[in-house]
Short mmCIF file of C-alpha atoms in Angstrom, two decimals:
data_model
loop_
_atom_site.label_atom_id
_atom_site.label_comp_id
_atom_site.label_asym_id
_atom_site.label_seq_id
_atom_site.Cartn_x
_atom_site.Cartn_y
_atom_site.Cartn_z
CA MET A 1 20.77 -10.72 -14.07
CA ILE A 2 18.37 -7.81 -13.99
CA ASP A 3 16.48 -8.76 -17.17
CA GLY A 4 12.82 -9.04 -16.05
CA MET A 5 13.37 -7.40 -12.66
CA VAL A 6 10.47 -5.31 -11.28
CA PHE A 7 11.10 -1.58 -11.71
CA GLY A 8 9.68 0.64 -8.97
CA ASP A 9 6.93 -0.44 -6.61
CA ASN A 10 5.20 -3.70 -7.40
CA PRO A 11 1.43 -3.01 -7.48
CA ARG A 12 0.77 -6.73 -6.96
CA GLN A 13 1.86 -6.15 -3.35
CA GLY A 14 -0.62 -3.33 -2.86
CA TYR A 15 -0.97 0.20 -4.22
CA PHE A 16 -3.02 3.35 -3.71
CA LYS A 17 -5.58 4.59 -6.19
CA GLY A 18 -6.61 7.93 -4.79
CA SER A 19 -7.35 7.29 -1.12
CA SER A 20 -8.19 3.64 -1.67
CA PHE A 21 -5.63 0.90 -1.00
CA LEU A 22 -5.95 -2.07 -3.36
CA HIS A 23 -4.12 -5.36 -2.96
CA PRO A 24 -4.44 -7.55 -6.09
CA ASP A 25 -2.62 -10.62 -4.75
CA LEU A 26 -4.73 -10.74 -1.59
CA ALA A 27 -7.86 -9.46 -3.39
CA PHE A 28 -9.02 -6.82 -0.91
CA GLN A 29 -9.40 -3.06 -0.83
CA LEU A 30 -9.71 -0.49 1.95
CA ASP A 31 -10.56 3.21 1.92
CA PHE A 32 -8.26 5.56 3.82
CA PRO A 33 -9.53 9.01 4.89
CA SER A 34 -9.42 11.51 2.01
CA GLY A 35 -6.54 13.97 2.21
CA TRP A 36 -4.50 11.92 4.68
CA LYS A 37 -0.84 11.08 4.03
CA THR A 38 -0.53 7.35 3.31
CA ALA A 39 2.29 4.86 3.00
CA ASN A 40 2.48 1.16 2.06
CA GLN A 41 5.18 -0.15 4.38
CA PRO A 42 6.58 -3.72 4.54
CA SER A 43 4.69 -4.62 7.72
CA SER A 44 1.67 -2.27 7.54
CA VAL A 45 -0.27 0.29 5.54
CA VAL A 46 -0.67 3.56 7.42
CA GLY A 47 -2.49 6.85 7.10
CA LEU A 48 -1.71 10.06 8.97
CA SER A 49 -4.19 12.94 9.31
CA GLU A 50 -3.48 16.35 7.79
CA LYS A 51 -2.99 17.77 11.28
CA GLN A 52 -0.80 14.78 12.18
CA ASP A 53 -2.99 14.18 15.24
CA ALA A 54 -4.58 10.89 14.21
CA GLN A 55 -3.45 7.67 12.56
CA VAL A 56 -5.04 4.59 10.99
CA GLN A 57 -3.26 1.37 10.17
CA LEU A 58 -3.79 -2.00 8.50
CA SER A 59 -1.52 -4.90 9.43
CA LEU A 60 -1.48 -8.70 9.50
CA ALA A 61 -2.51 -10.38 12.74
CA GLY A 62 -1.71 -14.01 11.98
CA GLN A 63 -4.21 -16.86 12.14
CA GLN A 64 -5.88 -16.10 15.47
CA ALA A 65 -9.68 -15.85 15.43
CA PRO A 66 -10.87 -12.20 15.46
CA GLY A 67 -12.55 -12.49 18.87
CA GLU A 68 -9.44 -13.98 20.47
CA ALA A 69 -7.18 -11.37 18.89
CA LEU A 70 -9.42 -8.58 20.16
CA ARG A 71 -9.43 -9.96 23.70
CA ALA A 72 -5.61 -10.20 23.61
CA PHE A 73 -5.29 -6.58 22.43
CA LEU A 74 -7.71 -5.16 24.96
CA GLY A 75 -6.10 -7.25 27.69
CA GLN A 76 -2.72 -5.58 27.30
CA GLN A 77 -1.31 -3.73 30.29
CA GLY A 78 -2.21 -0.06 30.13
CA VAL A 79 -5.13 -0.59 27.74
CA THR A 80 -8.66 0.05 28.97
CA ALA A 81 -11.40 -1.60 26.96
CA GLY A 82 -14.53 0.23 25.92
CA GLN A 83 -17.55 -1.04 24.02
CA THR A 84 -17.02 -4.19 21.89
CA SER A 85 -18.98 -6.02 19.22
CA GLN A 86 -18.63 -9.02 16.94
CA SER A 87 -20.59 -7.84 13.90
CA ALA A 88 -19.37 -8.91 10.46
CA ILE A 89 -17.69 -6.31 8.22
CA ASN A 90 -18.90 -6.64 4.63
CA GLY A 91 -19.57 -10.34 5.15
CA ASN A 92 -16.27 -11.05 6.91
CA THR A 93 -16.10 -12.40 10.44
CA ALA A 94 -14.88 -9.56 12.68
CA ALA A 95 -14.55 -8.32 16.23
CA ARG A 96 -14.02 -4.71 17.15
CA GLY A 97 -13.84 -2.45 20.16
CA SER A 98 -12.98 0.99 21.41
CA PHE A 99 -10.22 1.59 23.94
CA THR A 100 -8.12 4.10 25.77
CA ALA A 101 -4.42 3.90 26.59
CA GLN A 102 -1.59 6.05 27.83
CA ASN A 103 1.36 6.96 25.61
CA GLN A 104 4.95 6.80 26.84
CA ASP A 105 4.96 10.56 27.31
CA GLY A 106 1.80 10.40 29.41
CA THR A 107 -0.62 11.47 26.67
CA GLN A 108 -4.03 9.89 26.99
CA LEU A 109 -4.96 8.10 23.73
CA ALA A 110 -8.27 6.77 22.47
CA GLY A 111 -9.13 4.70 19.45
CA GLN A 112 -10.78 1.75 17.80
CA VAL A 113 -9.42 -1.62 16.81
CA ALA A 114 -10.92 -4.35 14.69
CA TYR A 115 -9.76 -7.84 13.80
CA LEU A 116 -11.18 -9.29 10.62
CA SER A 117 -10.83 -12.73 9.04
CA TYR A 118 -10.40 -12.74 5.28
CA GLY A 119 -8.88 -15.33 2.94
CA GLY A 120 -7.63 -17.45 5.79
CA THR A 121 -5.75 -14.54 7.43
CA THR A 122 -6.68 -12.21 10.27
CA TYR A 123 -6.10 -8.50 9.70
CA GLN A 124 -5.86 -5.77 12.30
CA LEU A 125 -7.45 -2.38 11.57
CA LEU A 126 -6.28 0.18 14.10
CA ALA A 127 -7.36 3.85 14.46
CA LEU A 128 -5.84 6.10 17.11
CA THR A 129 -5.76 9.70 18.28
CA ALA A 130 -5.38 11.74 21.46
CA ALA A 131 -8.35 11.22 23.77
CA ALA A 132 -9.28 14.93 23.49
CA ASN A 133 -9.74 14.51 19.70
CA TYR A 134 -11.50 11.14 19.70
CA ARG A 135 -15.04 12.45 19.29
CA ALA A 136 -14.02 14.48 16.22
CA TYR A 137 -12.52 11.40 14.53
CA THR A 138 -15.08 8.76 15.51
CA GLY A 139 -16.91 8.91 12.16
CA THR A 140 -13.66 8.82 10.19
CA PHE A 141 -12.45 5.79 12.15
CA ASP A 142 -15.80 4.02 11.61
CA GLN A 143 -15.63 4.59 7.87
CA PHE A 144 -12.05 3.33 7.64
CA ILE A 145 -12.73 0.12 9.53
CA GLY A 146 -16.01 -0.52 7.76
CA SER A 147 -14.51 -0.09 4.27
CA PHE A 148 -12.51 -3.37 4.20
CA ARG A 149 -13.99 -5.46 1.42
CA ARG A 150 -13.25 -7.89 -1.39
CA LEU A 151 -11.50 -6.47 -4.47
CA THR A 152 -13.57 -7.29 -7.55
CA ASP A 153 -12.37 -4.85 -10.23
CA PRO A 154 -10.77 -6.97 -13.00
CA ALA A 155 -8.42 -4.17 -14.00
CA ALA A 156 -7.07 -3.91 -10.46
CA LEU A 157 -6.88 -7.69 -9.97
CA ASN A 158 -4.92 -8.12 -13.21
CA ILE A 159 -2.58 -5.13 -12.86
CA LYS A 160 1.05 -5.90 -13.69
CA PRO A 161 4.26 -4.26 -12.51
CA ASN A 162 6.75 -2.44 -14.70
CA ARG A 163 9.81 -4.54 -15.47
CA ILE A 164 13.29 -3.96 -16.84
CA LEU A 165 14.04 -5.62 -20.15
CA ILE A 166 17.50 -5.71 -21.74
CA ALA A 167 17.72 -4.97 -25.47
CA LYS A 168 20.78 -5.18 -27.74
CA VAL A 169 21.50 -2.33 -30.15
CA THR A 170 21.89 -3.51 -33.75
CA GLN A 171 22.94 -0.28 -35.47
CA PRO A 172 24.37 3.13 -34.49
CA THR A 173 21.65 5.32 -32.96
CA THR A 174 20.92 7.69 -30.09
CA LEU A 175 19.09 6.75 -26.93
CA ALA A 176 16.15 8.98 -27.96
CA GLU A 177 15.89 7.29 -31.36
CA PHE A 178 16.16 3.89 -29.73
CA ASN A 179 13.38 4.86 -27.33
CA LYS A 180 11.09 5.84 -30.23
CA LYS A 181 11.56 2.45 -31.79
CA TYR A 182 11.40 0.52 -28.49
CA PRO A 183 9.47 2.81 -26.14
CA SER A 184 9.69 2.62 -22.36
CA VAL A 185 6.99 3.61 -19.89
CA ILE A 186 9.38 6.00 -18.12
CA SER A 187 10.63 9.41 -19.28
CA ILE A 188 13.68 9.79 -21.51
CA GLU A 189 15.44 11.48 -18.56
CA GLN A 190 14.84 8.44 -16.35
CA LEU A 191 15.84 6.13 -19.16
CA ALA A 192 19.13 7.95 -19.58
CA LEU A 193 19.73 7.80 -15.83
CA ILE A 194 19.24 4.05 -15.49
CA ASN A 195 21.53 3.51 -18.46
CA GLY A 196 24.30 5.72 -17.06
CA MET A 197 23.88 8.31 -19.75
CA THR A 198 23.45 12.10 -19.78
CA ASP A 199 20.40 12.53 -22.02
CA GLY A 200 18.57 11.20 -25.05
CA GLY A 201 21.27 12.49 -27.41
CA ASP A 202 23.90 10.05 -26.18
CA GLU A 203 25.17 7.68 -28.83
CA LEU A 204 24.64 3.92 -28.83
CA GLU A 205 26.79 1.47 -30.76
CA PRO A 206 25.94 -1.97 -32.19
CA GLY A 207 26.23 -4.57 -29.45
CA ASP A 208 25.45 -2.13 -26.62
CA LEU A 209 22.95 -3.46 -24.07
CA VAL A 210 20.22 -1.01 -23.13
CA LYS A 211 17.76 -1.19 -20.24
CA ARG A 212 14.12 -0.60 -21.13
CA VAL A 213 11.16 -0.35 -18.74
CA VAL A 214 7.92 -1.91 -19.93
CA THR A 215 4.65 -3.21 -18.52
CA GLN A 216 4.23 -6.92 -19.27
#
């Protein structure tokens, strides 16, 4: 049942290369601020500043036109719109604006939001911090929003996930010897772990089924 199953994160669904987020299946990339903590979550991709006082986020915004999505966001209760524009971002139709809002604890927030149409989908790019810190992060927010672009690197577009393959042992051997003959892309310690073994010295008998991890 697990033969061919993806092992670990599937890079086809987006992965980080340094501070850049690349999404092969959707063919776009986006640069997050250098040194920020990042995470590719099921519903969004987020970045948190080193001081944990600012955040940027990429998420899906459905099929709504960028201008309409921006008006809906800025029209929310408690949100005060600032300057807006409808300039394209790297050739993609977009609408963006600055805003202020109040957090549940009463903290005054300030940020930028952009909606961008790409590949038939609208994306939201959101950047937020406390109002007192907004001026210090304006350039960082601008760079983040302006970095959304088409992914063209063939190596990134064609990247493949690691997968589990099941192999049958044909003669007595150890896990380490088996791994030399049929190498996996994970360490021998990890290989022993996923096979319920202690280490590479564990014995294998003919007919045993062994999990391998390879890139196909």
